Short mmCIF file of C-alpha atoms in Angstrom, two decimals:
data_model
loop_
_atom_site.label_atom_id
_atom_site.label_comp_id
_atom_site.label_asym_id
_atom_site.label_seq_id
_atom_site.Cartn_x
_atom_site.Cartn_y
_atom_site.Cartn_z
CA MET A 190 92.94 121.14 38.39
CA PRO A 191 96.64 121.58 39.02
CA ARG A 192 98.54 123.78 36.68
CA THR A 193 100.10 122.79 33.44
CA CYS A 194 103.81 123.23 33.27
CA THR A 195 106.23 122.27 30.59
CA GLY A 196 105.40 121.85 26.95
CA TRP A 197 104.86 118.61 25.07
CA THR A 198 108.31 118.36 23.59
CA ARG A 199 111.65 119.09 25.07
CA GLN A 200 115.22 118.63 23.95
CA GLY A 201 117.38 116.93 26.55
CA PRO A 202 120.93 115.75 26.94
CA ALA A 203 121.83 112.27 25.85
CA ALA A 204 122.16 109.77 28.65
CA ALA A 205 125.59 108.54 29.48
CA ALA A 206 126.16 105.15 27.92
CA SER A 207 128.20 104.11 30.90
CA LEU A 208 125.02 103.86 32.93
CA ALA A 209 124.41 100.54 31.21
CA ALA A 210 126.94 99.06 33.57
CA LEU A 211 124.43 99.52 36.34
CA ALA A 212 121.74 97.47 34.67
CA GLY A 213 122.81 94.16 36.11
CA GLY A 214 122.76 95.02 39.73
CA ALA A 215 122.99 98.42 41.20
CA ILE A 216 121.60 98.91 44.65
CA LEU A 217 117.84 99.21 44.52
CA LEU A 218 115.47 101.50 46.27
CA GLY A 219 112.00 100.81 47.41
CA SER A 220 109.47 102.41 45.14
CA PRO A 221 105.86 102.52 46.16
CA PRO A 222 102.86 101.06 44.42
CA ALA A 223 101.54 104.54 43.80
CA ALA A 224 104.38 105.67 41.55
CA ALA A 225 104.12 109.37 42.09
CA TYR A 226 107.19 111.42 41.36
CA PRO A 227 106.96 114.65 43.35
CA ALA A 228 110.45 115.61 42.21
CA MET A 229 108.82 116.43 38.86
CA ILE A 230 108.49 119.89 40.35
CA ARG A 231 111.91 120.40 38.75
CA HIS A 232 110.00 120.59 35.46
CA GLY A 233 107.44 122.98 36.87
CA TYR A 234 104.87 120.39 37.86
CA THR A 235 103.44 121.39 41.21
CA GLY A 236 100.27 119.47 40.44
CA CYS A 237 99.66 115.88 39.46
CA ALA A 238 96.50 115.79 37.35
CA GLU A 239 98.20 116.43 34.02
CA CYS A 240 100.05 113.14 34.23
CA HIS A 241 97.79 111.00 36.46
CA THR A 242 94.09 110.19 36.38
CA ASP A 243 94.14 110.52 40.16
CA PRO A 244 94.10 114.29 40.74
CA SER A 245 96.35 113.77 43.75
CA GLY A 246 98.93 111.77 41.88
CA GLY A 247 100.09 108.20 41.54
CA GLY A 248 98.40 105.39 39.72
CA VAL A 249 97.17 105.36 36.16
CA LEU A 250 98.95 107.69 33.75
CA THR A 251 97.09 109.92 31.36
CA GLU A 252 98.16 109.92 27.72
CA TYR A 253 99.94 113.19 28.44
CA GLY A 254 101.65 111.57 31.41
CA ARG A 255 102.84 108.68 29.27
CA GLY A 256 104.26 111.23 26.88
CA GLN A 257 106.08 113.03 29.64
CA GLY A 258 107.45 109.68 30.74
CA VAL A 259 109.27 109.52 27.43
CA ILE A 260 110.19 113.18 27.23
CA LEU A 261 111.20 113.99 30.78
CA LEU A 262 111.74 110.77 32.74
CA ALA A 263 113.49 108.24 30.52
CA SER A 264 117.09 108.44 29.39
CA GLN A 265 117.57 109.89 25.93
CA TYR A 266 119.91 108.40 23.40
CA GLY A 267 120.73 110.99 20.77
CA GLU A 268 119.25 114.31 19.71
CA ARG A 269 115.60 114.68 18.83
CA ALA A 270 114.47 116.61 15.80
CA SER A 271 112.46 119.78 16.18
CA GLY A 272 108.79 118.93 16.48
CA TRP A 273 109.53 115.40 17.64
CA GLU A 274 106.74 113.78 19.59
CA PRO A 275 106.65 110.58 21.62
CA PRO A 276 105.89 107.47 19.54
CA ASP A 277 102.80 105.33 20.06
CA SER A 278 104.97 102.80 21.86
CA LYS A 279 104.50 104.95 24.95
CA ASP A 280 100.90 103.75 25.13
CA PHE A 281 99.30 100.74 26.80
CA LEU A 282 100.99 97.51 25.70
CA PHE A 283 103.39 99.59 23.62
CA GLY A 284 100.49 100.75 21.48
CA ALA A 285 99.56 97.23 20.37
CA LEU A 286 96.03 97.61 21.72
CA PRO A 287 94.65 101.09 20.99
CA LEU A 288 92.19 102.18 23.64
CA PRO A 289 89.26 104.56 23.35
CA GLU A 290 89.99 108.05 24.56
CA GLN A 291 87.79 107.58 27.63
CA LEU A 292 89.66 104.51 28.85
CA ALA A 293 93.15 104.26 30.33
CA LEU A 294 94.72 100.97 31.34
CA GLN A 295 98.06 100.29 32.92
CA ALA A 296 99.79 97.16 34.12
CA ASP A 297 102.55 97.55 36.72
CA ILE A 298 105.05 94.86 37.58
CA ARG A 299 107.54 95.49 40.34
CA ALA A 300 110.01 92.94 41.70
CA LEU A 301 112.01 93.51 44.85
CA LEU A 302 115.18 91.67 45.70
CA ILE A 303 116.61 91.80 49.21
CA PRO A 304 120.14 90.41 49.51
CA GLN A 305 120.42 88.41 52.74
CA PRO A 306 123.25 86.33 54.15
CA GLY A 307 123.23 83.14 52.15
CA ASN A 308 120.25 83.87 49.97
CA MET A 309 118.33 86.43 47.98
CA ARG A 310 114.80 87.16 49.12
CA VAL A 311 112.52 87.93 46.19
CA LEU A 312 109.24 89.74 46.61
CA ALA A 313 106.56 90.21 43.98
CA MET A 314 105.99 93.70 45.25
CA GLN A 315 103.43 94.77 42.73
CA ASN A 316 101.48 93.03 39.99
CA ASP A 317 98.63 95.43 39.42
CA LEU A 318 96.26 96.08 36.56
CA ARG A 319 94.83 99.54 36.90
CA GLY A 320 92.17 101.27 34.91
CA SER A 321 90.45 104.61 34.61
CA VAL A 322 87.28 105.63 32.80
CA ASP A 323 86.50 109.26 32.04
CA ALA A 324 82.95 109.97 30.88
CA GLY A 325 82.62 113.71 30.78
CA VAL A 326 82.47 114.94 34.34
CA PHE A 327 82.22 111.39 35.70
CA HIS A 328 85.24 109.28 36.48
CA ALA A 329 85.95 105.79 37.74
CA ASN A 330 89.26 104.35 38.80
CA GLY A 331 90.32 100.99 40.15
CA SER A 332 93.11 98.51 40.54
CA ILE A 333 93.39 94.78 41.03
CA GLY A 334 96.56 92.84 41.57
CA TRP A 335 98.31 90.03 43.34
CA VAL A 336 100.90 90.01 46.09
CA SER A 337 102.99 87.11 47.33
CA GLU A 338 103.05 88.47 50.89
CA GLY A 339 102.22 91.57 52.85
CA ALA A 340 99.76 94.36 51.96
CA GLU A 341 97.13 92.66 54.17
CA LYS A 342 95.03 95.78 54.45
CA ALA A 343 94.51 95.79 50.68
CA TRP A 344 93.58 92.11 50.34
CA ILE A 345 90.34 91.17 48.66
CA THR A 346 90.94 87.47 49.21
CA SER A 347 91.82 85.94 52.55
CA ASN A 348 94.43 83.30 51.91
CA THR A 349 96.61 82.95 54.99
CA ASP A 350 98.20 79.67 53.99
CA GLY A 351 100.74 81.08 51.56
CA GLY A 352 100.27 81.42 47.84
CA GLY A 353 99.52 85.11 47.93
CA ASN A 354 96.37 87.15 47.68
CA LEU A 355 94.44 89.36 45.32
CA VAL A 356 94.60 93.01 46.28
CA SER A 357 92.74 96.14 45.34
CA ARG A 358 94.52 99.20 46.59
CA GLU A 359 92.20 101.74 45.04
CA HIS A 360 88.69 101.80 43.63
CA TRP A 361 86.66 104.95 43.46
CA LEU A 362 84.05 106.93 41.58
CA GLY A 363 84.41 110.65 40.98
CA ILE A 364 82.66 113.67 39.62
CA GLU A 365 83.79 117.17 38.64
CA PRO A 366 80.58 119.18 39.13
CA VAL A 367 82.34 122.46 38.35
CA ASP A 368 85.79 123.43 37.19
CA ASP A 369 88.51 122.95 39.78
CA LEU A 370 86.34 120.84 42.07
CA TYR A 371 86.74 117.07 42.10
CA ILE A 372 84.68 114.88 44.43
CA ARG A 373 85.38 111.20 44.91
CA ALA A 374 83.99 108.31 46.90
CA GLY A 375 85.59 104.93 47.39
CA ARG A 376 88.92 103.52 48.51
CA LEU A 377 91.63 106.15 48.10
CA ASN A 378 95.16 107.04 49.08
CA LEU A 379 95.03 109.45 52.00
CA PRO A 380 95.68 113.12 51.28
CA PHE A 381 98.59 113.77 53.61
CA GLY A 382 102.06 115.16 53.03
CA ILE A 383 104.01 114.46 49.87
CA ARG A 384 102.88 111.43 47.90
CA SER A 385 106.13 109.93 46.79
CA GLU A 386 107.36 106.61 45.58
CA GLU A 387 109.27 106.00 48.84
CA HIS A 388 106.34 104.40 50.62
CA VAL A 389 108.53 102.99 53.38
CA LEU A 390 109.73 106.36 54.63
CA LEU A 391 109.59 106.51 58.44
CA THR A 392 107.18 109.41 58.03
CA ARG A 393 104.79 107.15 56.12
CA SER A 394 104.83 104.41 58.77
CA ALA A 395 104.62 106.98 61.57
CA THR A 396 101.58 108.66 60.02
CA VAL A 397 99.98 105.46 58.67
CA THR A 398 99.92 106.81 55.13
CA ASP A 399 101.81 104.03 53.36
CA THR A 400 100.51 103.69 49.79
CA ASN A 401 101.16 99.96 49.80
CA ASP A 402 97.99 99.17 51.72
CA GLY A 403 97.20 102.24 53.81
CA GLN A 404 94.26 103.44 51.73
CA GLN A 405 90.89 104.08 53.34
CA THR A 406 87.33 104.22 52.08
CA GLY A 407 85.61 107.57 52.31
CA LEU A 408 84.48 110.75 50.63
CA ASP A 409 87.14 113.06 49.24
CA VAL A 410 87.00 116.61 47.91
CA VAL A 411 89.81 118.21 45.91
CA TRP A 412 89.63 121.94 45.34
CA GLN A 413 91.98 124.15 43.37
CA VAL A 414 91.79 127.91 43.43
CA GLY A 415 94.60 129.90 41.92
CA LYS A 416 97.87 128.77 43.38
CA VAL A 417 96.24 126.96 46.28
CA ARG A 418 95.20 123.33 46.19
CA ALA A 419 93.28 121.70 49.01
CA GLU A 420 92.02 118.18 49.61
CA LEU A 421 89.95 116.82 52.47
CA MET A 422 88.84 113.24 52.95
CA GLY A 423 86.31 111.91 55.44
CA ILE A 424 87.49 108.45 56.43
CA ALA A 425 84.78 105.82 56.85
CA GLY A 426 87.22 102.97 57.43
CA ASN A 427 89.07 100.24 55.59
CA PHE A 428 86.33 97.85 54.54
CA GLN A 429 88.90 95.22 53.60
CA VAL A 430 89.57 94.74 57.32
CA SER A 431 87.03 93.07 59.60
CA PRO A 432 85.38 93.23 62.04
CA ASP A 433 84.23 96.81 62.12
CA ALA A 434 85.89 97.55 65.46
CA TYR A 435 89.28 97.55 63.72
CA ARG A 436 88.33 100.24 61.21
CA GLU A 437 89.70 103.72 61.69
CA ARG A 438 87.39 106.67 61.19
CA GLY A 439 88.20 110.36 61.01
CA TYR A 440 89.65 112.72 58.44
CA SER A 441 92.79 113.46 56.49
CA GLY A 442 93.49 116.64 54.61
CA THR A 443 96.18 118.71 53.02
CA VAL A 444 96.56 122.18 51.59
CA ALA A 445 99.40 123.37 49.38
CA TRP A 446 100.42 126.70 47.93
CA GLY A 447 102.61 127.00 44.86
CA PRO A 448 103.94 130.57 44.68
CA LYS A 449 106.27 129.54 41.84
CA SER A 450 106.21 126.70 39.38
CA THR A 451 109.23 125.20 41.14
CA LEU A 452 108.14 125.73 44.73
CA GLU A 453 105.29 124.32 46.78
CA LEU A 454 104.63 124.73 50.49
CA GLY A 455 101.90 122.90 52.34
CA ALA A 456 100.43 121.56 55.54
CA SER A 457 98.53 118.37 56.36
CA SER A 458 96.44 117.04 59.19
CA LYS A 459 94.99 113.65 59.99
CA TYR A 460 92.85 112.34 62.85
CA THR A 461 91.53 108.80 63.31
CA HIS A 462 89.78 106.79 65.97
CA ALA A 463 89.51 103.01 66.18
CA VAL A 464 87.48 101.12 68.73
CA THR A 465 90.19 98.45 68.60
CA ASP A 466 93.52 99.25 67.00
CA ILE A 467 94.92 96.44 64.86
CA GLU A 468 98.30 96.54 66.57
CA ALA A 469 97.55 97.66 70.10
CA ARG A 470 94.25 95.75 70.46
CA MET A 471 92.87 98.70 72.40
CA GLU A 472 90.91 101.83 71.66
CA ARG A 473 93.21 104.26 69.90
CA ILE A 474 93.08 107.85 68.78
CA ARG A 475 95.84 109.17 66.57
CA ALA A 476 96.43 112.61 65.12
CA PHE A 477 99.21 113.92 62.90
CA HIS A 478 99.94 117.48 61.87
CA GLU A 479 102.79 118.47 59.61
CA VAL A 480 104.24 120.92 57.13
CA HIS A 481 105.89 119.99 53.87
CA GLY A 482 107.66 121.55 50.97
CA ARG A 483 109.03 120.85 47.52
CA TRP A 484 111.56 123.09 45.82
CA ALA A 485 113.67 122.80 42.70
CA PRO A 486 116.40 125.46 42.92
CA LEU A 487 117.97 123.94 39.79
CA ARG A 488 116.60 121.74 37.03
CA ALA A 489 118.97 119.02 38.20
CA LEU A 490 118.03 119.25 41.85
CA ALA A 491 114.76 118.82 43.71
CA LEU A 492 114.42 119.05 47.49
CA LEU A 493 111.52 117.49 49.37
CA SER A 494 110.79 117.67 53.06
CA GLU A 495 108.10 116.88 55.61
CA ALA A 496 108.13 117.50 59.35
CA GLY A 497 105.43 117.17 61.96
CA MET A 498 104.11 116.03 65.30
CA SER A 499 102.08 112.99 66.25
CA TYR A 500 99.59 112.57 69.08
CA ASP A 501 98.61 109.10 70.23
CA SER A 502 96.15 107.94 72.84
CA THR A 503 96.22 104.16 73.18
CA GLY A 504 94.00 102.74 75.86
CA GLY A 505 94.00 106.13 77.54
CA VAL A 506 97.80 106.42 77.63
CA ASN A 507 98.86 109.57 75.78
CA SER A 508 102.08 110.25 73.93
CA VAL A 509 103.49 112.93 71.68
CA GLY A 510 105.98 112.16 68.94
CA THR A 511 107.67 113.68 65.96
CA PHE A 512 108.72 112.72 62.45
CA GLY A 513 110.33 114.21 59.40
CA TYR A 514 112.75 113.87 56.53
CA LEU A 515 114.74 115.82 54.00
CA GLN A 516 115.36 114.35 50.58
CA ALA A 517 117.55 115.62 47.74
CA ASP A 518 116.90 114.22 44.27
CA LEU A 519 119.78 114.91 41.93
CA GLU A 520 119.42 114.18 38.21
CA PRO A 521 122.85 114.82 36.66
CA VAL A 522 121.74 113.45 33.29
CA GLN A 523 118.20 112.81 32.24
CA GLY A 524 116.90 109.49 33.43
CA PHE A 525 119.50 108.88 36.12
CA HIS A 526 118.72 109.93 39.69
CA VAL A 527 120.77 110.00 42.85
CA LYS A 528 118.66 110.42 45.95
CA GLY A 529 119.84 111.11 49.44
CA THR A 530 117.40 111.06 52.35
CA ALA A 531 117.82 111.77 56.05
CA GLU A 532 114.96 110.75 58.35
CA LEU A 533 114.11 111.05 62.03
CA CYS A 534 111.20 109.65 64.00
CA ASP A 535 110.09 109.19 67.60
CA ASP A 536 106.63 107.97 68.53
CA ASP A 537 106.95 109.06 72.17
CA LEU A 538 109.20 111.94 73.11
CA GLY A 539 108.45 111.34 76.78
CA ASP A 540 109.88 107.83 77.09
CA ASP A 541 113.46 106.66 77.43
CA ALA A 542 113.72 105.06 74.00
CA ALA A 543 116.06 106.97 71.73
CA MET A 544 114.75 108.65 68.60
CA VAL A 545 115.41 106.57 65.51
CA GLY A 546 116.61 107.70 62.12
CA ARG A 547 117.80 106.53 58.79
CA GLY A 548 120.25 107.64 56.15
CA TRP A 549 119.19 106.50 52.74
CA LEU A 550 121.02 106.54 49.41
CA ALA A 551 119.28 105.53 46.22
CA LEU A 552 120.17 105.25 42.56
CA GLN A 553 117.39 105.08 40.04
CA TRP A 554 117.64 104.74 36.31
CA PHE A 555 114.73 105.19 33.95
CA ALA A 556 116.57 103.24 31.29
CA VAL A 557 113.87 103.35 28.66
CA THR A 558 110.25 104.31 28.70
CA HIS A 559 108.13 101.74 30.57
CA PHE A 560 111.09 100.49 32.59
CA ASP A 561 113.27 101.55 35.50
CA LEU A 562 115.82 100.02 37.84
CA ARG A 563 116.50 101.09 41.35
CA ALA A 564 119.04 100.33 44.05
CA ASP A 565 118.75 101.41 47.68
CA ALA A 566 121.05 101.22 50.63
CA TRP A 567 120.25 102.59 54.04
CA TYR A 568 121.51 102.59 57.56
CA GLY A 569 118.92 102.94 60.25
CA THR A 570 115.61 101.38 61.18
CA LEU A 571 112.88 100.11 58.92
CA TYR A 572 109.97 101.47 60.96
CA CYS A 573 109.41 104.24 63.45
CA THR A 574 110.28 102.00 66.40
CA PRO A 575 112.42 103.93 68.91
CA GLY A 576 114.90 101.76 70.71
CA THR A 577 115.53 99.57 67.69
CA GLU A 578 119.18 99.15 66.82
CA PRO A 579 120.09 100.62 63.43
CA SER A 580 121.42 98.32 60.75
CA PHE A 581 122.33 98.25 57.08
CA MET A 582 119.87 97.18 54.46
CA GLY A 583 120.01 96.91 50.71
CA LEU A 584 117.26 96.55 48.16
CA LEU A 585 117.22 95.95 44.44
CA GLN A 586 114.17 96.70 42.41
CA ALA A 587 112.97 96.47 38.83
CA HIS A 588 109.76 98.09 37.66
CA ALA A 589 107.96 97.92 34.36
CA TYR A 590 104.65 99.38 33.36
CA LEU A 591 102.76 98.54 30.22
CA MET B 3 128.76 96.23 40.42
CA LEU B 4 126.45 94.31 42.61
CA LEU B 5 126.89 95.56 46.12
CA ILE B 6 126.89 93.09 48.94
CA LEU B 7 124.41 94.15 51.54
CA TYR B 8 122.61 92.49 54.34
CA THR B 9 119.19 92.84 55.78
CA ALA B 10 118.33 94.44 59.05
CA ALA B 11 117.31 92.00 61.74
CA ALA B 12 114.36 94.22 62.54
CA PHE B 13 112.93 93.50 59.10
CA ALA B 14 112.64 89.79 59.78
CA MET B 15 111.59 90.29 63.42
CA SER B 16 108.41 91.99 62.33
CA ASP B 17 107.27 88.47 61.36
CA PHE B 18 107.98 87.01 64.83
CA PRO B 19 104.55 87.61 66.40
CA ASN B 20 102.71 85.79 63.66
CA ALA B 21 105.26 82.97 63.74
CA VAL B 22 104.56 82.53 67.46
CA ALA B 23 100.81 82.68 66.82
CA ASP B 24 101.08 80.03 64.11
CA GLU B 25 103.24 77.75 66.23
CA LEU B 26 100.79 77.84 69.11
CA GLY B 27 97.55 78.00 67.15
CA MET B 28 96.46 81.26 68.75
CA PRO B 29 92.84 82.30 68.08
CA CYS B 30 94.00 85.75 66.95
CA THR B 31 97.04 87.32 65.37
CA ALA B 32 99.83 88.47 67.66
CA THR B 33 101.68 91.76 67.79
CA CYS B 34 105.07 92.93 68.98
CA ASP B 35 103.81 93.80 72.48
CA LEU B 36 103.96 90.11 73.28
CA CYS B 37 107.68 90.64 73.85
CA HIS B 38 108.21 94.40 73.60
CA SER B 39 106.83 97.35 75.49
CA SER B 40 104.94 98.66 72.48
CA SER B 41 102.79 97.14 69.77
CA SER B 42 105.22 98.38 67.14
CA GLY B 43 108.14 96.59 68.75
CA GLY B 44 111.73 97.70 68.67
CA GLY B 45 114.69 97.29 70.96
CA THR B 46 115.36 94.48 73.36
CA PRO B 47 112.29 92.58 74.60
CA THR B 48 111.07 93.90 77.92
CA GLN B 49 107.99 91.76 78.56
CA ALA B 50 108.32 88.71 80.76
CA PHE B 51 107.34 86.36 77.93
CA GLY B 52 109.96 87.85 75.61
CA LEU B 53 112.68 87.67 78.25
CA ALA B 54 111.84 84.05 78.99
CA MET B 55 112.00 83.25 75.28
CA MET B 56 115.43 84.90 75.03
CA ASP B 57 116.63 82.87 78.01
CA ARG B 58 115.67 79.78 76.00
CA GLY B 59 117.60 80.60 72.88
CA LEU B 60 115.46 83.10 70.96
CA THR B 61 117.62 85.33 68.77
CA ALA B 62 117.05 87.61 65.80
CA ASP B 63 116.96 84.47 63.67
CA SER B 64 113.34 83.35 63.29
CA SER B 65 114.41 79.71 63.12
CA THR B 66 115.03 79.86 66.88
CA ILE B 67 111.35 80.52 67.68
CA ALA B 68 110.16 76.91 67.60
CA GLY B 69 113.03 75.67 69.77
CA ALA B 70 112.49 78.40 72.34
CA LEU B 71 108.78 77.60 72.52
CA ASP B 72 109.56 73.91 73.04
CA LEU B 73 111.77 74.83 75.97
CA MET B 74 109.05 77.11 77.35
CA VAL B 75 106.75 74.09 77.44
CA ALA B 76 109.44 71.80 78.87
CA ASP B 77 110.23 74.31 81.62
CA ALA B 78 106.52 75.03 82.24
CA VAL B 79 107.22 78.76 82.21
CA ASP B 80 104.39 80.74 83.81
CA SER B 81 105.48 84.36 83.51
CA ASP B 82 102.50 85.93 85.27
CA GLY B 83 102.17 83.21 87.90
CA ASP B 84 98.49 82.62 87.29
CA GLY B 85 98.86 78.84 87.22
CA LEU B 86 98.62 78.46 83.45
CA ILE B 87 101.84 78.16 81.50
CA ASP B 88 102.62 80.83 78.90
CA THR B 89 102.22 78.68 75.81
CA GLU B 90 98.86 77.39 76.99
CA GLU B 91 97.71 80.92 77.75
CA LEU B 92 98.56 82.03 74.22
CA ALA B 93 96.85 79.01 72.72
CA ARG B 94 93.71 80.10 74.58
CA GLY B 95 94.08 83.75 73.54
CA ARG B 96 95.16 84.91 76.97
CA ASN B 97 98.05 87.21 77.81
CA PRO B 98 101.06 85.39 79.33
CA ASN B 99 102.35 88.72 80.66
CA GLY B 100 99.22 89.19 82.77
CA GLY B 101 96.32 91.57 82.48
CA ALA B 102 93.39 91.34 80.13
CA ASP B 103 92.86 88.59 77.60
CA TYR B 104 95.25 89.03 74.72
CA CYS B 105 92.71 88.38 72.00
CA ALA B 106 90.55 91.38 72.88
CA ALA B 107 88.17 89.84 75.40
CA GLY B 108 87.67 86.68 73.43
CA GLU B 109 87.04 88.50 70.14
CA SER B 110 88.97 87.17 67.21
CA GLY B 111 91.69 89.32 65.74
CA PRO B 112 91.31 91.26 62.52
CA THR B 113 90.76 89.41 59.30
CA TYR B 114 91.77 90.78 55.93
CA GLY B 115 90.09 90.60 52.56
CA CYS B 116 86.52 91.24 51.55
CA LEU B 117 85.47 87.97 49.97
CA SER B 118 85.19 85.93 53.15
CA THR B 119 84.51 88.52 55.82
CA THR B 120 81.43 90.21 57.13
CA GLY B 121 80.31 93.37 55.45
CA GLY B 122 83.65 94.03 53.78
CA ALA B 123 83.14 94.75 50.13
CA ARG B 124 79.47 95.46 50.60
CA GLY B 125 80.25 98.11 53.18
CA GLY B 126 82.81 99.82 50.99
CA LEU B 127 80.58 99.75 47.95
CA LEU B 128 77.71 101.09 50.02
CA VAL B 129 79.76 104.06 51.14
CA ALA B 130 80.86 104.74 47.56
CA ALA B 131 77.33 104.41 46.19
CA LEU B 132 75.81 106.60 48.90
CA GLY B 133 78.45 109.28 48.42
CA LEU B 134 78.03 109.41 44.68
CA GLY B 135 74.27 109.23 44.94
CA LEU B 136 74.25 112.28 47.18
CA LEU B 137 76.46 114.12 44.73
CA LEU B 138 74.29 113.33 41.74
CA ARG B 139 71.16 114.35 43.59
CA ARG B 140 72.62 117.69 44.57
CA ARG B 141 73.81 118.27 41.04
CA ARG B 142 70.26 117.98 39.68
#
């Protein structure tokens, strides 16, 4: 599967102690439930399978991935001796419960705070237990969690009276019949664009590829040959939404080429049809086609971008739109990230509503292994809703994984 | 260094349709096209129902929804002039802005979750089992 990049150990600069001042309340950013970090291309990771049990990234970490979380992601405090390796505390429950080699477990807890006039809105954004079983060429992966609100399309319970719901964002079975070919069936994140932690990007809402609850059930094939990686998923629908008329069916696929260990260029396409769209309550066909790229010109800097066109036919009324973003992820010292993102989106270029956009600044600190803090501030719109007046928004977020 | 920020009104307004549906006991969930020109919302309301609600005090503050609906009843607002007032139309799953029934020709809106719905988890598991079964068979 995707290529291996950096070695197991790496010496890094010590983190600046002054960053501790941020711990109490820097501005937070919105990280997604599928905590994929595509900016890891700065370390030569064009692929995802070394660090994640999902070959397309996000979700349960492999043991190697947990190690890289210590070595490459978290702040370092002091020099490490030659031959140093990550301690067992990187493992599940800090190593207190050793797991068999075939089993990986991970608990993710993510709290989101939204400062509002007169109060602080608190969201239990993610409380997921995720697991992965590897039995030779066979694999199984699943998650179960609880949300206080939202993520309806991932619910497995149906409590609409408050009190939250159980969710399962992913559950799938997989097989690797031959090297470099991975086939999966079940509920999966859609292969489209760059899978990043910013699941509320306008591009994600415009293309309906939000990793919070945008997964679909289907059959997925991942194929890697040389420097090219391709993935195609046949979408059978979201079986956690009823009745059947509301389920989208179609395909989603992506292909990426990594000419260098620090550069990846790709293209994605998605097409779905629903007899009755959840929002429009009419028959709807939607297609999205885009190009994307990741490039790390310097170790400290990673650039990510997606841009594409959307085609929508709702109740026989057709529209053409566009979407895209450019993001710069700067890591001046290991563990501390400054991210700047510029986004644009328009779901109908032919109407009078003005294109919307968003400028987004984020600070993220991987303070220690298993734990990160994030602060986001943006000016713009939350969704791809042309005509909406832009406004400021701030988010604070704390994430821990065990 | 806690920064003082405030939340975009659009964030809270995404909850407006369901608040209206709850207030009126609609037989299906509501979407933004109740007040806006598109199902994803955005901008100033353009639909007759949304404009009438704004005339009766609806603002970006969700606490104004109930009051505006009360005034809609008191004023017997009938936006599409079909003889049935807007709030009653919504309670019956009809569209106060005119046209087809709002709740998809009498069909209930989508329900979420797989433990109390028809064919949910079983359908997903069936797809997964069939897919993997086909793979295993081909492998032999």
